[in-house]
Short mmCIF file of C-alpha atoms in Angstrom, two decimals:
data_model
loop_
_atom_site.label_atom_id
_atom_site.label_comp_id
_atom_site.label_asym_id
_atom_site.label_seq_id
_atom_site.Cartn_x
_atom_site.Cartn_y
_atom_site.Cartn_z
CA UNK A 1 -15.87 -16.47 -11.67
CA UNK A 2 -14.93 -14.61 -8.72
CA UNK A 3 -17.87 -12.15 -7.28
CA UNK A 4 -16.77 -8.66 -6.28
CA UNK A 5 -16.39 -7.76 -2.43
CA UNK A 6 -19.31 -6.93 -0.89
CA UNK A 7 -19.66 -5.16 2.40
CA UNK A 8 -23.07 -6.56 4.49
CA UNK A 9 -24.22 -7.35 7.89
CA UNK A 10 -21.84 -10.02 8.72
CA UNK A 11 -18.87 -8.34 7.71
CA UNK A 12 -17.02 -8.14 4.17
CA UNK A 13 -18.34 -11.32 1.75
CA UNK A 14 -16.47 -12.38 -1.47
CA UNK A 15 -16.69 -15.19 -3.28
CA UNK A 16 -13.80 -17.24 -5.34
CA UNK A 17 -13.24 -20.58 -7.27
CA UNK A 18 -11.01 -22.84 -6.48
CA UNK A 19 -8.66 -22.10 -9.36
CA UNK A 20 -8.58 -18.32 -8.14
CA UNK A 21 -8.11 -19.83 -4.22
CA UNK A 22 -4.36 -21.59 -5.72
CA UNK A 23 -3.62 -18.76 -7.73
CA UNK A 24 -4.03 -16.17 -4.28
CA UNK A 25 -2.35 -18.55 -2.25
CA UNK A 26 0.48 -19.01 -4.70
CA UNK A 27 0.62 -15.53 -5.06
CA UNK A 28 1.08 -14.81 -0.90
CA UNK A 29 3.55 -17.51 -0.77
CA UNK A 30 5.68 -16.16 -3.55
CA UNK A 31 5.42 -12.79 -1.85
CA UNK A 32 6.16 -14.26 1.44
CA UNK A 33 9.07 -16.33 0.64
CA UNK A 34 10.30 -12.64 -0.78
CA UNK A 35 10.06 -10.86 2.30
CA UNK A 36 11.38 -14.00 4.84
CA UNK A 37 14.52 -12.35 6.09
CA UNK A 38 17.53 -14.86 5.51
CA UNK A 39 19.21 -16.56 8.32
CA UNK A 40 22.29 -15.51 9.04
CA UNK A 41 24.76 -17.56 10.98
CA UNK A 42 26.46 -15.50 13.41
CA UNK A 43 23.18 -12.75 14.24
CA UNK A 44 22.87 -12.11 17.68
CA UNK A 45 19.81 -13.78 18.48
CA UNK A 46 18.64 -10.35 21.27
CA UNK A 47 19.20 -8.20 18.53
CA UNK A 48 16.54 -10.41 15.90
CA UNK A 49 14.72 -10.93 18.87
CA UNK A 50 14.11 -6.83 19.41
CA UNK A 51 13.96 -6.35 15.67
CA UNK A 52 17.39 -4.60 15.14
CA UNK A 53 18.99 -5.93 11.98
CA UNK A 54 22.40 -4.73 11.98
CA UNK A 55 22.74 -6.32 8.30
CA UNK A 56 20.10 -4.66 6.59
CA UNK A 57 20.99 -3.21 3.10
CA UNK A 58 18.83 -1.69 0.71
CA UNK A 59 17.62 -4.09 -1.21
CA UNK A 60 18.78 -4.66 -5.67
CA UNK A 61 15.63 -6.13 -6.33
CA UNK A 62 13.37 -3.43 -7.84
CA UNK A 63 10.56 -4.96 -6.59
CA UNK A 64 11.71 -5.16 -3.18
CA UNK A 65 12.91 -1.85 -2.52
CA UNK A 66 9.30 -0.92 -3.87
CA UNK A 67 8.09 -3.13 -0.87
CA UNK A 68 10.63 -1.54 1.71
CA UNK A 69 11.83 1.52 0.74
CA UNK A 70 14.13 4.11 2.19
CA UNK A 71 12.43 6.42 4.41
CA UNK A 72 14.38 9.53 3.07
CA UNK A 73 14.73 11.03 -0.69
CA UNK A 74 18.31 11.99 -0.35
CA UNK A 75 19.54 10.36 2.89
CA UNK A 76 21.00 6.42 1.73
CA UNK A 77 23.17 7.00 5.17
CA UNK A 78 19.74 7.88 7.39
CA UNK A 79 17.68 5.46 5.29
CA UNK A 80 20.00 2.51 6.19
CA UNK A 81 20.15 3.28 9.77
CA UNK A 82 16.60 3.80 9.86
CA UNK A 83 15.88 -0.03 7.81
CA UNK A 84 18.72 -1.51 10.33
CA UNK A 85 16.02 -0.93 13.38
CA UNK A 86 12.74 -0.78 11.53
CA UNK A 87 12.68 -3.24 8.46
CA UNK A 88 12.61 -6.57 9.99
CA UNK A 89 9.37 -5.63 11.70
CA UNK A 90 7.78 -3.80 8.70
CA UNK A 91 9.26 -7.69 6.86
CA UNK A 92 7.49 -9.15 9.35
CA UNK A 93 4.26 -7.42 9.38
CA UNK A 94 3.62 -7.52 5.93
CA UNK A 95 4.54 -11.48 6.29
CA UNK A 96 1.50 -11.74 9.16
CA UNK A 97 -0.98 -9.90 6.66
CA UNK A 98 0.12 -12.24 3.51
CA UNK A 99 -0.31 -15.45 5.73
CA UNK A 100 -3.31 -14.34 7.22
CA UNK A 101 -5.05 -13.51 3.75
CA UNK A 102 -3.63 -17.24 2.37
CA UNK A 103 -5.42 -19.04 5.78
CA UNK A 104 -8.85 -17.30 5.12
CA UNK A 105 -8.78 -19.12 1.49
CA UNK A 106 -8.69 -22.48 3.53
CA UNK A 107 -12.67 -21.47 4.44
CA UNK A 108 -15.41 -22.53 1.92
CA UNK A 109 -16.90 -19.20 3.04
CA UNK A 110 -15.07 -15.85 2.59
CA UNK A 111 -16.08 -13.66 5.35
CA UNK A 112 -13.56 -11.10 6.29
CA UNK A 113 -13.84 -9.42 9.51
CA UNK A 114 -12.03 -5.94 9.69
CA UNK A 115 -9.02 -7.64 10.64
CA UNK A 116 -9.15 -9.64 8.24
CA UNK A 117 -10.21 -7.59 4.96
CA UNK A 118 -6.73 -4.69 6.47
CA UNK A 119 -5.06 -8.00 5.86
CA UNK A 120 -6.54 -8.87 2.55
CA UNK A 121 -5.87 -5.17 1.31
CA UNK A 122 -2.20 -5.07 2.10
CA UNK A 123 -1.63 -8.34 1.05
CA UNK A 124 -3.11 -7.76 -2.39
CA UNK A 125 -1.70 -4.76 -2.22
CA UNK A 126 1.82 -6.17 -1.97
CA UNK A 127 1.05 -8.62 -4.92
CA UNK A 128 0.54 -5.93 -7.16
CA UNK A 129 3.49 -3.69 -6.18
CA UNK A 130 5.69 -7.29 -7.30
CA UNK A 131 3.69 -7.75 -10.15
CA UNK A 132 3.64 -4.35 -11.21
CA UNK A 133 7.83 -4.38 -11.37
CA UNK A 134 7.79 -7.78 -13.09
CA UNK A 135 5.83 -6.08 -15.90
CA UNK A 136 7.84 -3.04 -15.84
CA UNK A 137 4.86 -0.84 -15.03
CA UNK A 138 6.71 2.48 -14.84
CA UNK A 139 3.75 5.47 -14.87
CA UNK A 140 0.27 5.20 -15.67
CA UNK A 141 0.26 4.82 -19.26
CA UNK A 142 1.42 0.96 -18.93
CA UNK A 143 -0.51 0.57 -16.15
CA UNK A 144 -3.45 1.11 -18.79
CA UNK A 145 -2.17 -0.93 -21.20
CA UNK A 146 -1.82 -3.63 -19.38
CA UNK A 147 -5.35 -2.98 -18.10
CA UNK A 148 -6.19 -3.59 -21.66
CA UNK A 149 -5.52 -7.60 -21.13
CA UNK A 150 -8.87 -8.75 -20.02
CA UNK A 151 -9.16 -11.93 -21.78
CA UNK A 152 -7.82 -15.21 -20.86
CA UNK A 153 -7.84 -16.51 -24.55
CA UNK A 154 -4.64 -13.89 -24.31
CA UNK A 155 -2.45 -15.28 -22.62
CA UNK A 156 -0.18 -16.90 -24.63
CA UNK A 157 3.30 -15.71 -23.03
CA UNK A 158 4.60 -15.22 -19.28
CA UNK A 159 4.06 -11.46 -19.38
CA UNK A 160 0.66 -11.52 -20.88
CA UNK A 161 -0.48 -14.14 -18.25
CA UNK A 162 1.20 -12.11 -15.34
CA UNK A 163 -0.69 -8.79 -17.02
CA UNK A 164 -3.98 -11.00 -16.98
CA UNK A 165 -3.06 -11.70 -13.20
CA UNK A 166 -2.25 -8.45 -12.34
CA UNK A 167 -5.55 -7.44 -13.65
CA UNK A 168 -7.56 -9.66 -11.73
CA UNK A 169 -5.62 -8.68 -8.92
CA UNK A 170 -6.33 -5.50 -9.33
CA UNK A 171 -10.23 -5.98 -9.79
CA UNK A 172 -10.33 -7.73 -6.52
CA UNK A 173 -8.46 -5.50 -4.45
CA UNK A 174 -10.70 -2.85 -5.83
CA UNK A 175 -13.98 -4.19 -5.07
CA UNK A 176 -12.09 -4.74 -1.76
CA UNK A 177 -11.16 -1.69 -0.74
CA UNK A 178 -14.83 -0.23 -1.77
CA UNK A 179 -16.35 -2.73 0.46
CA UNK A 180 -14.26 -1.65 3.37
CA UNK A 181 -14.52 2.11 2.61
CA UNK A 182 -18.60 1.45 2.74
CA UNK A 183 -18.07 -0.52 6.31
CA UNK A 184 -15.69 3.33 7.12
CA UNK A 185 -18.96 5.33 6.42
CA UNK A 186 -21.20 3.32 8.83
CA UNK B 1 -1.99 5.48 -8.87
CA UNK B 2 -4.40 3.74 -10.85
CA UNK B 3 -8.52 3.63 -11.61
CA UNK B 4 -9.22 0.69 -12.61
CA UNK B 5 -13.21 0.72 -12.14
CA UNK B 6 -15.44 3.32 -12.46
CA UNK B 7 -15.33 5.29 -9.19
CA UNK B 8 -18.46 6.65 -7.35
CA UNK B 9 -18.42 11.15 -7.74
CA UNK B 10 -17.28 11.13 -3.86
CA UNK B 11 -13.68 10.12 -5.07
CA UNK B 12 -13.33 13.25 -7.34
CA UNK B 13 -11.47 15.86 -5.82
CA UNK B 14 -13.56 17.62 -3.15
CA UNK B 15 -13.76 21.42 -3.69
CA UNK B 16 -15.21 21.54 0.41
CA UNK B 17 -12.54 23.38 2.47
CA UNK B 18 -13.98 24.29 5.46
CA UNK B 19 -15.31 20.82 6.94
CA UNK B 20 -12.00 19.12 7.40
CA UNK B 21 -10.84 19.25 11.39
CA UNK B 22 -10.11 15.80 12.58
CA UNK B 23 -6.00 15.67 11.05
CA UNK B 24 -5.65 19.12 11.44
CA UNK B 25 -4.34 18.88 15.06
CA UNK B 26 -0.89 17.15 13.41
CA UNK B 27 -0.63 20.72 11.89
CA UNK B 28 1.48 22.84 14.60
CA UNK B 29 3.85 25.49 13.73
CA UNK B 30 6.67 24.42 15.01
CA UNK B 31 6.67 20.94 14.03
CA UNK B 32 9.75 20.26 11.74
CA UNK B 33 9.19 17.12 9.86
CA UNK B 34 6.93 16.56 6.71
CA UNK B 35 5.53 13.17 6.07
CA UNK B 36 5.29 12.76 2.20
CA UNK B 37 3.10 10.08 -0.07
CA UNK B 38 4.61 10.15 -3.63
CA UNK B 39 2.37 8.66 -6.59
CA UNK B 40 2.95 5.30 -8.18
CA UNK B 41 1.16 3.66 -11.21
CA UNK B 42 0.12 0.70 -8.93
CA UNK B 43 -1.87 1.80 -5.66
CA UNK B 44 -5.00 2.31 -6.48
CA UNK B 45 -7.00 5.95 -5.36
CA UNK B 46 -9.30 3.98 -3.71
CA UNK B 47 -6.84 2.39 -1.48
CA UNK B 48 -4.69 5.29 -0.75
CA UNK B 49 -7.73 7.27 -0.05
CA UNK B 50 -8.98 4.16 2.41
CA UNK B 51 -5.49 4.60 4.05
CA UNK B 52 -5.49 8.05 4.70
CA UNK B 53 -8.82 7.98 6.24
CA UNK B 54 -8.59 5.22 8.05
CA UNK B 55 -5.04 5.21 9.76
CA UNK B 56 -4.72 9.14 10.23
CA UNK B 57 -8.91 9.16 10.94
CA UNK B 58 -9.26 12.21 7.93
CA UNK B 59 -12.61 12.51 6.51
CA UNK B 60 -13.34 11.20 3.19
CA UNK B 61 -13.04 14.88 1.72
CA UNK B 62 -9.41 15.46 2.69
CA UNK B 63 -8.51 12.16 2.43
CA UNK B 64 -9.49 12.21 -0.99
CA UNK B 65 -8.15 15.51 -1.17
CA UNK B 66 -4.74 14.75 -0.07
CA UNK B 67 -5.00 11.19 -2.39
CA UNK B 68 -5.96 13.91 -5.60
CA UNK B 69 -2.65 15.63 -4.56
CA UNK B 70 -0.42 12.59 -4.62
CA UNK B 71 -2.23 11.81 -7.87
CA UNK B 72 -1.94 15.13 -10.10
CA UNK B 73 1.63 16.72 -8.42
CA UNK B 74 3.03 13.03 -7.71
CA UNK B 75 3.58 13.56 -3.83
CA UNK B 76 1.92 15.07 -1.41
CA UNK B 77 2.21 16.05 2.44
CA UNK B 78 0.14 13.94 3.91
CA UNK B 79 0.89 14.20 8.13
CA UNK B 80 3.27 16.91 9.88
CA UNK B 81 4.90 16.14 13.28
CA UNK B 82 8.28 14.94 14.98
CA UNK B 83 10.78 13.17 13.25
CA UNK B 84 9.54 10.63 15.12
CA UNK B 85 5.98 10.92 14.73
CA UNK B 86 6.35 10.68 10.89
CA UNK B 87 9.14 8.37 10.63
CA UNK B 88 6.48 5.80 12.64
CA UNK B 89 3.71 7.10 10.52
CA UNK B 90 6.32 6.51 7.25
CA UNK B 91 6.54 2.56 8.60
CA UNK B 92 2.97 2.70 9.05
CA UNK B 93 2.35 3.29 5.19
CA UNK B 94 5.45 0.89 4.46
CA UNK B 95 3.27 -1.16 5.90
CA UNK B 96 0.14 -0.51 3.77
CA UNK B 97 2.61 -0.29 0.83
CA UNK B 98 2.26 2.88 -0.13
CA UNK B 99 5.66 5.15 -1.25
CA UNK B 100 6.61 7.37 2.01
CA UNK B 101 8.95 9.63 3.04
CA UNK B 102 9.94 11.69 5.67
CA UNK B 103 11.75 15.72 5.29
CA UNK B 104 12.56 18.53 7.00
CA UNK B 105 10.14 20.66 7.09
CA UNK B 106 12.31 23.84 6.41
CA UNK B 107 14.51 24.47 3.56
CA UNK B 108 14.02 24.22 -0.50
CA UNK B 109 12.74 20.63 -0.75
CA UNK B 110 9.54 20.63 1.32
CA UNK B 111 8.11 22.32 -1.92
CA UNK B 112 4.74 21.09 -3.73
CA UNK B 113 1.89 21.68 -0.75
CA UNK B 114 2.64 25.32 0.19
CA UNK B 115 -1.03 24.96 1.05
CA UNK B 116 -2.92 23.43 3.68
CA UNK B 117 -2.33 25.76 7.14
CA UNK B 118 -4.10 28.62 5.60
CA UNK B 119 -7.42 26.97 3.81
CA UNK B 120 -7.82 24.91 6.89
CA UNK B 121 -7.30 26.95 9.57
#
């Protein structure tokens, strides 16, 4: 079983089986391979370069427009300017924090400087949000039913194993972020 | 957002006014734009609160404050500024994956946190 977060001398120390190492890491790589923006044939390589995306849409996927969404309410024309020049970074970014998270669960020991546990928090963080729309969590009262699912003997369809995942998840980015908010009051 | 472990009494909302000064300096008059942090079943209150302290430097009272806000009204304004200022501070929390946006601060829709500028001050 995975041991909650805990924030010490050397930094923010968790521990996690094997098992729960491939399920993370399968977790950030589904997440990444989301967020990879496709290649396009014809981009003008100084525009990628400077992070302009000229192509950028809003995305269908409910799921990703949850993980890069429209800076204004009732703007779609300002949004879409506004993703064109910012969304490949923000892509980017979150990419850096996912595969930084997945190396870390190469180490046998799970030390997490503050660089590291930001990392871990978005990441995780991210993984829910995808989750979450997968099991059509839509306000808080099916975000508590699926908190219900706590036992593994449960899962005996897709969406009760993804609710089981989502909980665990969700337990470890807890403990997380009370680790890191203990390192804040130092 | 969502509790999903029994929270410490510092994460309730803070009934303290008067010790909050770090953020405050984001808080000129004439400063159109309104960054706002709307609630979703997902984030949980630690993190959000863990955000706003830690990227915008607000102490754990109005950062929980603020996080209380997005919580019980479902959005709350969280950072005032240029459009600029809080259309890098909306990418910011893009970034942290929490739900941002950015408004004019004038006009009908800047409703929900009349307060702030007056309890602080």
């Amino acid at each position: 079983m995975a041991k909650a977060f805990k924030y010490g001398l050397k930094g923010i120390k968790g521990h996690l089986e094997p098992a729960e190492r491939e399920l993370l890491r399968s977790l950030f790589d589904d997440v990444i391979s989301m967020l990879e923006p496709e290649q396009r044939a014809n981009e003008d390589p100084l525009a990628a370069l400077v992070g302009l995306d000229t192509e950028a849409r809003e995305p269908s996927d409910r799921a990703m427009r949850r993980l890069l969404p429209n800076v204004m309410k009732n703007d779609d024309a300002a949004s879409l300017e506004f993703r064109r020049y910012t969304e490949r970074s923000l892509r980017e970014s979150k990419i850096g924090a996912l595969k930084a998270a997945a190396l870390s669960l190469d180490r046998d020991n799970l030390v997490l400087t503050p660089d590291d546990a930001r990392h871990w928090a978005t990441a995780l963080n991210d993984v829910r949000l995808v989750l979450a729309e997968r099991l059509d969590i839509r306000d808080d009262a099916d975000a508590d039913n699926i908190h219900l699912m706590q036992d593994w003997a449960q899962a005996e369809d897709v969406e009760s194993y993804l609710a089981l995942v989502y909980n665990f998840t969700t337990w470890l980015q807890e403990s997380l972020v009370q680790a890191m908010a203990h390192s804040l009051d130092r | 957002m969502t509790l999903s472990v029994a929270l410490g009494p510092d994460t309730r909302e803070s009934t303290q006014t008067g010790t909050v000064t770090s953020g405050d300096v984001l808080t000129a008059p004439d400063v159109p734009w309104n960054l706002v942090i709307w609630n979703d079943p997902v984030n949980l209150m630690s993190y959000v609160s863990y955000v706003f302290r830690s990227y915008f430097g607000y102490s754990e009272a109005k950062a929980n404050k603020l996080m209380m806000e997005v919580h019980k009204k479902g959005r709350s304004i969280v950072a005032h500024g240029s459009k600029e200022q809080v259309e890098q501070h909306a990418v910011a929390m893009h970034g942290y994956g929490l739900w941002a946006t950015v408004e004019k601060a004038t006009g009908g829709t800047a409703g929900g946190s009349g307060k702030g500028k007056g309890k602080r001050g």
